[in-house]
Short mmCIF file of C-alpha atoms in Angstrom, two decimals:
data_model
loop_
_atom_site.label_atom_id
_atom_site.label_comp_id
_atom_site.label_asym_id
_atom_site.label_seq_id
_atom_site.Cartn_x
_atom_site.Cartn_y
_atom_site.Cartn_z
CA UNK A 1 -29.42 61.22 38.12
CA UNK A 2 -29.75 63.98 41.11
CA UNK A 3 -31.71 62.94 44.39
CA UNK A 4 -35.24 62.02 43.70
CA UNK A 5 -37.04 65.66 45.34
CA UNK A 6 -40.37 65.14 47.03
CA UNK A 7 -43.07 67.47 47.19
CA UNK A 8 -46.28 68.08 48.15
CA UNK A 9 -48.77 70.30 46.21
CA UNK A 10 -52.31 70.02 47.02
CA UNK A 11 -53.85 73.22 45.24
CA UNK A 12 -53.06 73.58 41.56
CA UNK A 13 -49.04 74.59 40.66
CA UNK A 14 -46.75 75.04 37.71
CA UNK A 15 -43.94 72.72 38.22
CA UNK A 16 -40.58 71.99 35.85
CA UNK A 17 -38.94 69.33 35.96
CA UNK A 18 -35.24 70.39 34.94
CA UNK A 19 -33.31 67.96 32.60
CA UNK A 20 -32.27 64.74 34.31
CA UNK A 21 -33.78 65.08 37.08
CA UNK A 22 -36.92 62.80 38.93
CA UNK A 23 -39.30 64.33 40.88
CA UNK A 24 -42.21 62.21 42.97
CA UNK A 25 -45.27 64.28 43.97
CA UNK A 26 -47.72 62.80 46.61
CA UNK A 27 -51.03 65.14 47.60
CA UNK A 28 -54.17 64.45 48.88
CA UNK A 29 -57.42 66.03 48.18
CA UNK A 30 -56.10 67.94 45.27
CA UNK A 31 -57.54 70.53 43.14
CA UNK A 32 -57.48 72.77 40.77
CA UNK A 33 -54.96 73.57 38.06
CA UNK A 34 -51.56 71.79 37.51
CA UNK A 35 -49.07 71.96 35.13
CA UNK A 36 -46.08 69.82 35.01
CA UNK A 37 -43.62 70.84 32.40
CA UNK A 38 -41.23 67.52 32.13
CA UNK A 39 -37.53 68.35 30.21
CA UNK A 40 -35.72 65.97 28.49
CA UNK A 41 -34.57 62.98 30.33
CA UNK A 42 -36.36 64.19 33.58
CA UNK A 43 -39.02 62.02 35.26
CA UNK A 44 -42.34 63.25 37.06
CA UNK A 45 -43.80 60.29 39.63
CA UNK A 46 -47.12 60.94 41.24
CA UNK A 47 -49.97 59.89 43.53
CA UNK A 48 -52.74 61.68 43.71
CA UNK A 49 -55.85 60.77 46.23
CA UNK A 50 -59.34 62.60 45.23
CA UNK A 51 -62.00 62.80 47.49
CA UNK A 52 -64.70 64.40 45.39
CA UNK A 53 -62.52 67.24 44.13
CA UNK A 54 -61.77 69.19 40.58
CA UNK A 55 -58.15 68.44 39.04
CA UNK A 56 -57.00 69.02 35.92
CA UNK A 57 -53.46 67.64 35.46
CA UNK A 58 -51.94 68.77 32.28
CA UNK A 59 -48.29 67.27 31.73
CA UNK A 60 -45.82 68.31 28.97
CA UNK A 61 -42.88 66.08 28.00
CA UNK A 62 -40.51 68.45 26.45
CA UNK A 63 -37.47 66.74 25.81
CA UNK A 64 -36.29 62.91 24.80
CA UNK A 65 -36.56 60.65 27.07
CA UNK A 66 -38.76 63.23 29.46
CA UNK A 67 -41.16 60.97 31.15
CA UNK A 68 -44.06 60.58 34.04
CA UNK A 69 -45.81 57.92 35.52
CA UNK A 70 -49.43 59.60 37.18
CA UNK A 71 -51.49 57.44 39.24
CA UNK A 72 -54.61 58.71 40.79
CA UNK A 73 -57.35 57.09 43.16
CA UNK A 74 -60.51 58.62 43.36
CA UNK A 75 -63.61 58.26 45.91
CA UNK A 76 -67.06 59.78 45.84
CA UNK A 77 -69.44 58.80 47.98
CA UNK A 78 -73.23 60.36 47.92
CA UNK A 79 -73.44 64.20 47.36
CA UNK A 80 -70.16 64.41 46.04
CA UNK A 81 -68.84 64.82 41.98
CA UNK A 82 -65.62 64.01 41.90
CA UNK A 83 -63.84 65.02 38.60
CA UNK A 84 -60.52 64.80 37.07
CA UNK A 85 -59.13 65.95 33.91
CA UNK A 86 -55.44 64.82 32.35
CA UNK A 87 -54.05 66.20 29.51
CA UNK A 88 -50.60 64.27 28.53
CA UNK A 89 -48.87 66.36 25.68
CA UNK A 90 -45.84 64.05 23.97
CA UNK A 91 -44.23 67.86 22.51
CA UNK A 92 -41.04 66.00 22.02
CA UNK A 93 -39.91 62.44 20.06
CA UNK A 94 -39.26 59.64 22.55
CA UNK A 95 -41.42 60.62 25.63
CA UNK A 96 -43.16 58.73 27.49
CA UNK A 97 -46.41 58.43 29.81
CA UNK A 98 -48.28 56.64 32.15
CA UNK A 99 -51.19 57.23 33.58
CA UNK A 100 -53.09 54.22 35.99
CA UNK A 101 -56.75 55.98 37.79
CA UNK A 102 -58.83 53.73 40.18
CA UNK A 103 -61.75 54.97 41.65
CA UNK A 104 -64.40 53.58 44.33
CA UNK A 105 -67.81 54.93 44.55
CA UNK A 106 -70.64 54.25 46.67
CA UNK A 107 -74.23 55.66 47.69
CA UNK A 108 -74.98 58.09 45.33
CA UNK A 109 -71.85 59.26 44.17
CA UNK A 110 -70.57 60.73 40.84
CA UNK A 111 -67.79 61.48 38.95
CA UNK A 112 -65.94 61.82 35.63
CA UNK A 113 -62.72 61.11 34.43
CA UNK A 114 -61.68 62.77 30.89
CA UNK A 115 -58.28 61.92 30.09
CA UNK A 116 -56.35 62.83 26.56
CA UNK A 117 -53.14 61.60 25.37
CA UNK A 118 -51.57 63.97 22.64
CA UNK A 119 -48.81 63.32 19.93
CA UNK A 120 -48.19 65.63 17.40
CA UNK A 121 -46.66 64.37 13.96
CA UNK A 122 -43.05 65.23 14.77
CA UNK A 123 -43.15 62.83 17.93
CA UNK A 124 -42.06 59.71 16.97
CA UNK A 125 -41.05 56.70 19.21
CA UNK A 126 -43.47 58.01 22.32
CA UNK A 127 -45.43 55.81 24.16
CA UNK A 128 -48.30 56.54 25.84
CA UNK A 129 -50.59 54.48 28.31
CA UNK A 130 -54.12 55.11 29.99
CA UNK A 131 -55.75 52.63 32.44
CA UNK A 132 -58.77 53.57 33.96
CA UNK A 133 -60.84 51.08 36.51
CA UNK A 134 -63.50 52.05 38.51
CA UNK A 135 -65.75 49.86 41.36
CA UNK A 136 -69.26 50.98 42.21
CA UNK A 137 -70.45 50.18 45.53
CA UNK A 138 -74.31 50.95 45.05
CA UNK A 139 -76.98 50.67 41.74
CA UNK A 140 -77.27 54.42 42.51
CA UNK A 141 -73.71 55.59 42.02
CA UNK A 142 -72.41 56.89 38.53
CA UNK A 143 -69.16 57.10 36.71
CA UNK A 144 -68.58 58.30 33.02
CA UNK A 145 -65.24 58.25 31.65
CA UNK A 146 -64.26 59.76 28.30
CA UNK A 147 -60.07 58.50 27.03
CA UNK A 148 -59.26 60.38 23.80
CA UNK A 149 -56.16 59.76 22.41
CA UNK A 150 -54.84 62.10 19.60
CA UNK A 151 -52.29 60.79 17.70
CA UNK A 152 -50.99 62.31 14.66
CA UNK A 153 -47.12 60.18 14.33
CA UNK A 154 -47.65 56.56 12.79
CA UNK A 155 -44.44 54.79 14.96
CA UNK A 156 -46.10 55.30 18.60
CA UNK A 157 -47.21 52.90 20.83
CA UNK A 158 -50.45 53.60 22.76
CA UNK A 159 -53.01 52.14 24.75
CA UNK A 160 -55.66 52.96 26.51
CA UNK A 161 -58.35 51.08 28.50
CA UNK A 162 -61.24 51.42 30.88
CA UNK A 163 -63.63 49.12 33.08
CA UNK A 164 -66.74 49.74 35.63
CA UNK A 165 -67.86 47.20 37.26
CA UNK A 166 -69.45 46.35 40.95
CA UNK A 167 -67.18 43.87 43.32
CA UNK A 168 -67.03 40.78 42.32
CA UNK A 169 -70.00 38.01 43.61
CA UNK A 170 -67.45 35.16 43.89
CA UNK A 171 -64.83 36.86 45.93
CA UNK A 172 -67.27 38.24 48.36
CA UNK A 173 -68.99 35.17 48.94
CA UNK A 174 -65.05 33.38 49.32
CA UNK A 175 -64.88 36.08 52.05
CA UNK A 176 -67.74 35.49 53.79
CA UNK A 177 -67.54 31.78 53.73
CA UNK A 178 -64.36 32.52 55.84
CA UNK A 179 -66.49 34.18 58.56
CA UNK A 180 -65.76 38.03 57.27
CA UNK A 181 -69.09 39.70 57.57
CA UNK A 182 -70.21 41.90 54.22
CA UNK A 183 -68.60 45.18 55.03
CA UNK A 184 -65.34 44.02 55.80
CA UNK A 185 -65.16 41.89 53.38
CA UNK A 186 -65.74 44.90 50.93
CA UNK A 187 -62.80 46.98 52.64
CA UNK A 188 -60.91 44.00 52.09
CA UNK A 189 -61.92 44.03 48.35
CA UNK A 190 -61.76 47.73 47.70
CA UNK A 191 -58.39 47.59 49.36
CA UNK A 192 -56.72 45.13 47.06
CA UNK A 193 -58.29 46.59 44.45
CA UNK A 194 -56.22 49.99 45.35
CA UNK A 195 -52.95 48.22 46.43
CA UNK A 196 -51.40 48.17 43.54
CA UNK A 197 -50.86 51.71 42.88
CA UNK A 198 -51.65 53.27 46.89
CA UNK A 199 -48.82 53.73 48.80
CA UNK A 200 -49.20 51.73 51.89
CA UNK A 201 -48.64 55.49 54.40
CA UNK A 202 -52.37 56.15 52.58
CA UNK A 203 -54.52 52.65 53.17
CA UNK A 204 -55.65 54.02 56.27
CA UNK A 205 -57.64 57.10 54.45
CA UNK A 206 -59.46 54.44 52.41
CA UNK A 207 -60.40 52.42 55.44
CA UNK A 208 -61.77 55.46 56.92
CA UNK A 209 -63.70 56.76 54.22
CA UNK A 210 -65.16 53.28 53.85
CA UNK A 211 -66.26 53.54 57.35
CA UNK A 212 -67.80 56.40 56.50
CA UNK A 213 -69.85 55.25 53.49
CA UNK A 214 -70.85 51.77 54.92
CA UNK B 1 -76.33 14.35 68.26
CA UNK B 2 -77.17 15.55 65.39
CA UNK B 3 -74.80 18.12 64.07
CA UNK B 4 -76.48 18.62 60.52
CA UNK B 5 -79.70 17.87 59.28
CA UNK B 6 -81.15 18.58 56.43
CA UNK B 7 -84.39 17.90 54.98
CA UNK B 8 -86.59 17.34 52.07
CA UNK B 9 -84.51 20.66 50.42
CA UNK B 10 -84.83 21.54 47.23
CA UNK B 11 -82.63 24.60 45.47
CA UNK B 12 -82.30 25.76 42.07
CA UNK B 13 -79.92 27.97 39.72
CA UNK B 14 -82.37 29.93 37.66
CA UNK B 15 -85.20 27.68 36.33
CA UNK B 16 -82.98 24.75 37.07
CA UNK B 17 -83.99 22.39 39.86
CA UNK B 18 -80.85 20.55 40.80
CA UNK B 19 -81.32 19.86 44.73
CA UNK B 20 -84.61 17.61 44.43
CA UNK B 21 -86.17 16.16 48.37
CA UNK B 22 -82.19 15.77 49.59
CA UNK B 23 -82.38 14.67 52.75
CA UNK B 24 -79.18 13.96 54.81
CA UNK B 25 -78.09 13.61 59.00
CA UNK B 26 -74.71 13.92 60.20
CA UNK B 27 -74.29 12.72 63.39
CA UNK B 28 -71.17 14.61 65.62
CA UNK B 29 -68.02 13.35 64.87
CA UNK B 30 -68.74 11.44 62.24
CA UNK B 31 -67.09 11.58 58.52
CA UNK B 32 -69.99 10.70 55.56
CA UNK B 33 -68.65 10.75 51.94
CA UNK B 34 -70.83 11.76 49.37
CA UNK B 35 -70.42 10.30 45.90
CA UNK B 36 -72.01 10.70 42.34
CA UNK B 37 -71.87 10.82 38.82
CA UNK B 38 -71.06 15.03 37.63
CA UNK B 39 -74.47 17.01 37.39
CA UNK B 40 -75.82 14.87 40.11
CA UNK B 41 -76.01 18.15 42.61
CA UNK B 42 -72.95 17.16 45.06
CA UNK B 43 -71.26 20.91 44.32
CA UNK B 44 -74.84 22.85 44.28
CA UNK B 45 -75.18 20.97 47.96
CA UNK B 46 -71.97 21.98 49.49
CA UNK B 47 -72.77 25.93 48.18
CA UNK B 48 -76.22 25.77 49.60
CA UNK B 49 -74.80 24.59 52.84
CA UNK B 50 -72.40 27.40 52.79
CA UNK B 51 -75.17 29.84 52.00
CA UNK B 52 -73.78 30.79 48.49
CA UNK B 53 -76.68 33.83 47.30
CA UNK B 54 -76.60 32.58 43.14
CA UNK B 55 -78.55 29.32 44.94
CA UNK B 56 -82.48 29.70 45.21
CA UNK B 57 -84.03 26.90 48.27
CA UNK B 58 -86.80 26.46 47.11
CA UNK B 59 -88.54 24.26 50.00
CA UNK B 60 -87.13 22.49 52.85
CA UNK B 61 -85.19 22.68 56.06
CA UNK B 62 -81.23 22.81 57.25
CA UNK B 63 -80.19 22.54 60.88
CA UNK B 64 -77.33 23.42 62.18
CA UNK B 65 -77.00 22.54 65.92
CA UNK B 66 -80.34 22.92 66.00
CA UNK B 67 -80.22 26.52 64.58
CA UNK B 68 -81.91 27.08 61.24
CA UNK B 69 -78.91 27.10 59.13
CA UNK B 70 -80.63 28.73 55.85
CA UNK B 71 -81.44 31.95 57.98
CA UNK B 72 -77.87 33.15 58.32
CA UNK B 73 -75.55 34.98 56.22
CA UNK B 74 -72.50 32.80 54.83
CA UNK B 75 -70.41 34.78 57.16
CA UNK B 76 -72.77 33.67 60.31
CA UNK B 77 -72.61 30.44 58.77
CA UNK B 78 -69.11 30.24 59.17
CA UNK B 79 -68.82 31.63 62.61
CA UNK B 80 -71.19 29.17 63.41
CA UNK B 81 -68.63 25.78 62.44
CA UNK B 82 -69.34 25.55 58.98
CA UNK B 83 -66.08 25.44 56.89
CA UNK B 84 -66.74 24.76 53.00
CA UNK B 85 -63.45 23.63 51.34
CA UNK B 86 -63.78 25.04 47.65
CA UNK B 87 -62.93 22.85 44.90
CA UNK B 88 -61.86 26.45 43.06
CA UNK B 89 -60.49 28.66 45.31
CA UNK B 90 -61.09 32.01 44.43
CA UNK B 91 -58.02 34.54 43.96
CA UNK B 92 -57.78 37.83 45.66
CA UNK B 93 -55.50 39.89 44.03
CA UNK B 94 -53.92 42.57 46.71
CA UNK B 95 -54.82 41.16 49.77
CA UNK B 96 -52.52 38.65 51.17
CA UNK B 97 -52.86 35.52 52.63
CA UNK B 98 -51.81 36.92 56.35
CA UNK B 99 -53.69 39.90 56.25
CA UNK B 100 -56.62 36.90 54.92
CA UNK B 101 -56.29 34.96 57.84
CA UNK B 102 -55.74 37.59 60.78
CA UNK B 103 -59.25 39.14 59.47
CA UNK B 104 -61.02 35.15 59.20
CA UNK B 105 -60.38 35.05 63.05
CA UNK B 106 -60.43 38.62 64.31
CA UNK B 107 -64.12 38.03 62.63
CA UNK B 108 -65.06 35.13 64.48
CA UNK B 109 -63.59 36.07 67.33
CA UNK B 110 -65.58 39.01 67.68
CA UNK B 111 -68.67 36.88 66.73
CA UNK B 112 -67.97 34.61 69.73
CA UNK B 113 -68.06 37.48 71.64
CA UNK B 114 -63.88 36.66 72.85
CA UNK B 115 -61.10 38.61 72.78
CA UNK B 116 -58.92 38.87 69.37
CA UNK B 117 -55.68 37.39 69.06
CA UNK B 118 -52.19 39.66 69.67
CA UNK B 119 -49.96 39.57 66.68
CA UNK B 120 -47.96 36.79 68.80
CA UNK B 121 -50.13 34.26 69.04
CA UNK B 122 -52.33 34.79 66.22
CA UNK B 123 -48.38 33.69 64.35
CA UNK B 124 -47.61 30.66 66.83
CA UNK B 125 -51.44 29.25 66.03
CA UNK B 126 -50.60 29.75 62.52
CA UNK B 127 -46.87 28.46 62.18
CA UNK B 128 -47.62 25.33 63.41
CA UNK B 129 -49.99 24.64 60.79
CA UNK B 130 -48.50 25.75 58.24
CA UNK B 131 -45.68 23.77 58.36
CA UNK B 132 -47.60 20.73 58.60
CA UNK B 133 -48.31 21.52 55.16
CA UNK B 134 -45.58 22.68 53.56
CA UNK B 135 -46.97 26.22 53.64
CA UNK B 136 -43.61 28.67 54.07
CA UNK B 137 -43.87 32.14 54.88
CA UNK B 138 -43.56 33.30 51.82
CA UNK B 139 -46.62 31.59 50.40
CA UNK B 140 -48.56 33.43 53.17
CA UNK B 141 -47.04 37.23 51.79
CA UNK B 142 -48.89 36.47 48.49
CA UNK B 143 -52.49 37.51 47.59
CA UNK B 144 -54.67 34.51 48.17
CA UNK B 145 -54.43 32.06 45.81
CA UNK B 146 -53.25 33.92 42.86
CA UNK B 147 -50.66 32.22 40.90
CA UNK B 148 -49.78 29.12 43.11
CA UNK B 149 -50.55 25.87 41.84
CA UNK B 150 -53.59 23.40 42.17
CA UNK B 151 -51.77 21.31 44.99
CA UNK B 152 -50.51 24.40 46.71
CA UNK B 153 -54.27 26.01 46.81
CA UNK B 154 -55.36 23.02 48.47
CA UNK B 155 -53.37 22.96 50.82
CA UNK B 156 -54.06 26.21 51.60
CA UNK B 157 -57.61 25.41 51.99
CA UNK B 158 -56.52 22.67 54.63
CA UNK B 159 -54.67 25.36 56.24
CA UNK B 160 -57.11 27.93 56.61
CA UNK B 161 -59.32 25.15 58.21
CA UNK B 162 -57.16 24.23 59.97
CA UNK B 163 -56.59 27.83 61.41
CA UNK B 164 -60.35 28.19 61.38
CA UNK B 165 -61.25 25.21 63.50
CA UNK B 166 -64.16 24.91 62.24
CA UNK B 167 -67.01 21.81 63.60
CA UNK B 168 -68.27 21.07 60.42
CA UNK B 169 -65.60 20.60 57.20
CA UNK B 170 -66.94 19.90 53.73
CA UNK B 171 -64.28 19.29 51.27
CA UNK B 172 -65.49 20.15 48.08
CA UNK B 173 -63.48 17.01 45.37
CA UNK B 174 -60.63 17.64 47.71
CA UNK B 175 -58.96 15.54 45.73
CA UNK B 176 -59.61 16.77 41.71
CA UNK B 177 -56.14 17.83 40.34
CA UNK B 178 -54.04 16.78 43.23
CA UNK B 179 -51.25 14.61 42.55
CA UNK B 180 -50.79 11.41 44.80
CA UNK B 181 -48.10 13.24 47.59
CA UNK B 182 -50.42 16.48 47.60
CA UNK B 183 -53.31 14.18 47.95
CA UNK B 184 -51.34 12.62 51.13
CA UNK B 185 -50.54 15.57 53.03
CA UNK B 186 -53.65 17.26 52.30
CA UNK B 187 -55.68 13.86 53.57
CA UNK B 188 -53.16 14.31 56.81
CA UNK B 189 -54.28 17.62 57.32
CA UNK B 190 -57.62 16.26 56.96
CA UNK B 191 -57.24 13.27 59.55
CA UNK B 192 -55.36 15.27 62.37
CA UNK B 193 -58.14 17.25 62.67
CA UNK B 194 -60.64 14.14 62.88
CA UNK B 195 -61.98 14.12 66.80
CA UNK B 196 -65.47 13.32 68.99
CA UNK B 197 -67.47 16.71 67.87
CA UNK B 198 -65.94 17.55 64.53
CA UNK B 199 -67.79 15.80 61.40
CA UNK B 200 -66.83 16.24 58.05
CA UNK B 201 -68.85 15.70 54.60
CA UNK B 202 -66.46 14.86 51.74
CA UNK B 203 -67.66 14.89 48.28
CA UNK B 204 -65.60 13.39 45.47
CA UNK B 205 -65.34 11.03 42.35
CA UNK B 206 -63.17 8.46 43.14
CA UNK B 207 -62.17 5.72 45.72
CA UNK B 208 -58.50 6.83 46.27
CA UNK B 209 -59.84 9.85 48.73
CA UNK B 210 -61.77 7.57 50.63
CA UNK B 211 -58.86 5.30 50.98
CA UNK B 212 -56.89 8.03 52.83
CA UNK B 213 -59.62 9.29 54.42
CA UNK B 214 -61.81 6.93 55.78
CA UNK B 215 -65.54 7.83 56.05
CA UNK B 216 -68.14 6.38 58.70
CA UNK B 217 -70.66 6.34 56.08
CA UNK B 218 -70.72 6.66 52.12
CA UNK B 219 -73.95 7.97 50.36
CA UNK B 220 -74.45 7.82 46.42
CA UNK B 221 -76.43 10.90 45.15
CA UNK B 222 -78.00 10.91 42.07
CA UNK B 223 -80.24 13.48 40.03
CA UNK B 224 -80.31 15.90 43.42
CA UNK B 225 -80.84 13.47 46.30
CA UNK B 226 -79.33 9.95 47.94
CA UNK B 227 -80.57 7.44 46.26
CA UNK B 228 -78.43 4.69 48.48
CA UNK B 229 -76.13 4.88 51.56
CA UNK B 230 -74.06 2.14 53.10
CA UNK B 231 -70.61 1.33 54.87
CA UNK B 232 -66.97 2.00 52.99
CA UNK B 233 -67.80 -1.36 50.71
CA UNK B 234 -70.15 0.72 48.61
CA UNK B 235 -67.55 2.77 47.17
CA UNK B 236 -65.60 -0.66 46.67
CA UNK B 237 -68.72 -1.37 44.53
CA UNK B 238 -69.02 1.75 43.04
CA UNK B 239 -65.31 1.59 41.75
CA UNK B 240 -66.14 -1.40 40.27
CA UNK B 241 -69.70 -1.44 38.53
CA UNK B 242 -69.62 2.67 37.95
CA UNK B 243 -73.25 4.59 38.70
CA UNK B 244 -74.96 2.77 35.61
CA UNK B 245 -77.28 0.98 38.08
CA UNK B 246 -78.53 4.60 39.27
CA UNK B 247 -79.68 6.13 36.89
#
């Protein structure tokens, strides 16, 4: 497999990703339209931070063994609506996708995450995965979150999954008992929380933007 | 003097009154051991001392070197001297022990108004405790407490207080699912740390902790408050005749 290429793509693009070959897209504050086109044995990777933006990702996995991995954090703090669409289209047998979207929200912030995985009934042997988690900071913040999955092969594996929830009680208090005072000891939460799929170059932003929405 | 002093408190969890008139001193540098059938209220005490918010106080008083204690936030609490060794330590997933630590002290240094420690020393101060305890380095790259062991999360806990060096230590049944060299080393961390204005509250079940640890004074709390403190003996009795006569 050639070189993994890099790029960075903030406003919506058309991209292909030629046969065999691995591409990893990082942006941040992206919006608008993108569409990925992913041939067969090729591999789109990429990160995408939101903060309180319109995206609609559409990827299509043309050829076997085509594949992409999309993870996406998303922040919307009060006045802001952040909202991203994905649309993952199996076209070919034996593609696969995942998709992992964490999002933090706090004050009075919105935002929506719509995400459909397609396979049509010649696509056999795909798999296709959607994990969506989001923490709300305040009682006055709002998330809705709509996964559709339309499957029309019967030898796929999918899944799909999504939770809301405010920080957990138990590990704040743990925190605090160590002497971190309330905020911090959200930063500290929210920031474990994002770990596992924020590269560490972007931990910063999050700390900042927490600052900001304290 | 009188490090902690609480009195006549009462706390509940919902509509259940479980603290009921507790009243308790702990002089400086003493170690008292608290001891009680389960459901007595030994657990609800240690969280109301450490200010846990699902706890409702529903009358009395809690000094803290002189200060009232029930005022502060559980992080004030802490940066106070209060150090509340959990019998379940909760797991963090994505934050590591390190990064833990460095932010436990930055925090209280900055509430002691004193400068934080550089990178250097802040690893020198906590080296040397962790190897006391059989803590490597790579225990302290992985998120706190998830996925090590009951022994190795208490010693953790004795590490981070350790670290914390903290005036007031309540270890929280220490000893429940420690096997007997865990229960050593942890008691060792426990005992080196024993000195003129440090005092220490330990609850537990059983004898054995008290054997390793050797408190000042031993109370038996039943149904939410002491019903009978004495010397070491009592737990000598207690091991023998159970809490039958109490209740």
């Amino acid at each position: 497999m050639p070189a993994i290429d890099k790029i960075d793509a903030r406003t919506g693009i058309d991209l292909r990703v030629a046969a065999g070959c691995q591409t990893r897209h990082e942006a941040v504050d992206v919006e608008g339209n993108y569409v990925i086109a992913v041939e067969e044995g090729a591999r789109y990777e990429a990160f995408f931070l939101m903060r309180g933006q319109k995206a609609q990702i559409r990827v299509d996995l043309l050829g076997k063994n085509a594949s992409c991995d999309l993870k996406v954090v998303y922040l919307s703090g009060s006045g802001a609506d952040n909202i991203l669409l994905t649309d993952i289209r199996h076209v070919h047998p034996e593609t696969f996708s995942d998709q992992t979207v964490k999002g933090v929200l706090a004050g009075t912030g919105q935002a929506r995450f719509d995400g459909v995985i397609r396979i049509p009934f010649d696509s056999q042997k795909c798999e296709g995965n959607q994990n969506h988690r989001a923490v709300l900071l305040s009682k006055d913040a709002f998330v809705t979150c709509t996964p559709e999955l339309e499957i029309y092969a019967d030898d796929v594996k999918c899944a799909h999954g999504s939770a809301i929830g405010a920080l957990n009680e138990e590990q704040l208090f743990y925190l605090k008992t160590r002497g971190i005072p309330q905020a911090e000891a959200q930063k500290m939460l929210i920031q474990g929380f994002l770990s596992e799929i924020m590269p560490a170059d972007k931990i910063k932003l999050i700390e900042n933007w927490m600052d900001a929405h304290e | 003097m009188a490090l902690l002093e609480i009195k006549n408190l009462c706390a509940r969890v919902g509509e259940k009154q479980i603290l009921k008139d507790f009243s308790l001193c702990i002089e400086e540098g003493t170690v008292h051991a608290i001891m009680g059938p389960n459901g007595s209220g030994k657990s609800t005490l240690s969280n109301v001392i450490a200010g846990n918010p699902a706890y409702e106080i529903t009358a009395g008083t809690v000094l803290f070197k002189g200060k009232d204690l029930l005022k502060m936030t559980p992080d004030e609490r802490a940066n106070e001297g209060v150090f509340l060794a959990f019998q379940y330590p909760v797991e963090i997933p994505g934050v590591s022990y390190a990064t833990f630590l460095k932010q436990a002290l930055a925090s209280k240094m900055k509430y002691l108004g004193e400068k934080p420690l550089d990178a250097m020393h802040f690893i020198k101060r906590l080296k040397v405790r962790a190897q006391a305890l059989g803590v490597t380095d790579e225990m302290l790259k992985r998120p706190v407490n998830v996925g090590f062991s009951g022994g190795e999360k208490k010693r953790l806990e004795t590490l981070q207080m350790g670290f914390l060096e903290p005036d007031f230590c309540i270890l929280d049944e220490m000893d429940s699912g420690l096997d007997i060299d865990a229960l050593k080393i942890v008691s060792d961390g426990v005992n080196i740390m024993r000195e003129a204005r440090r005092s220490f509250l330990l609850i537990t079940h059983y004898q054995r902790l008290l054997e390793l640890i050797e408190p000042d004074v031993i109370h038996i709390m039943v149904d939410g408050h002491i019903v009978e403190t004495g010397d070491k003996t009592l737990a000598l009795r207690l091991e023998e005749k159970g809490y039958a006569g109490y209740r």
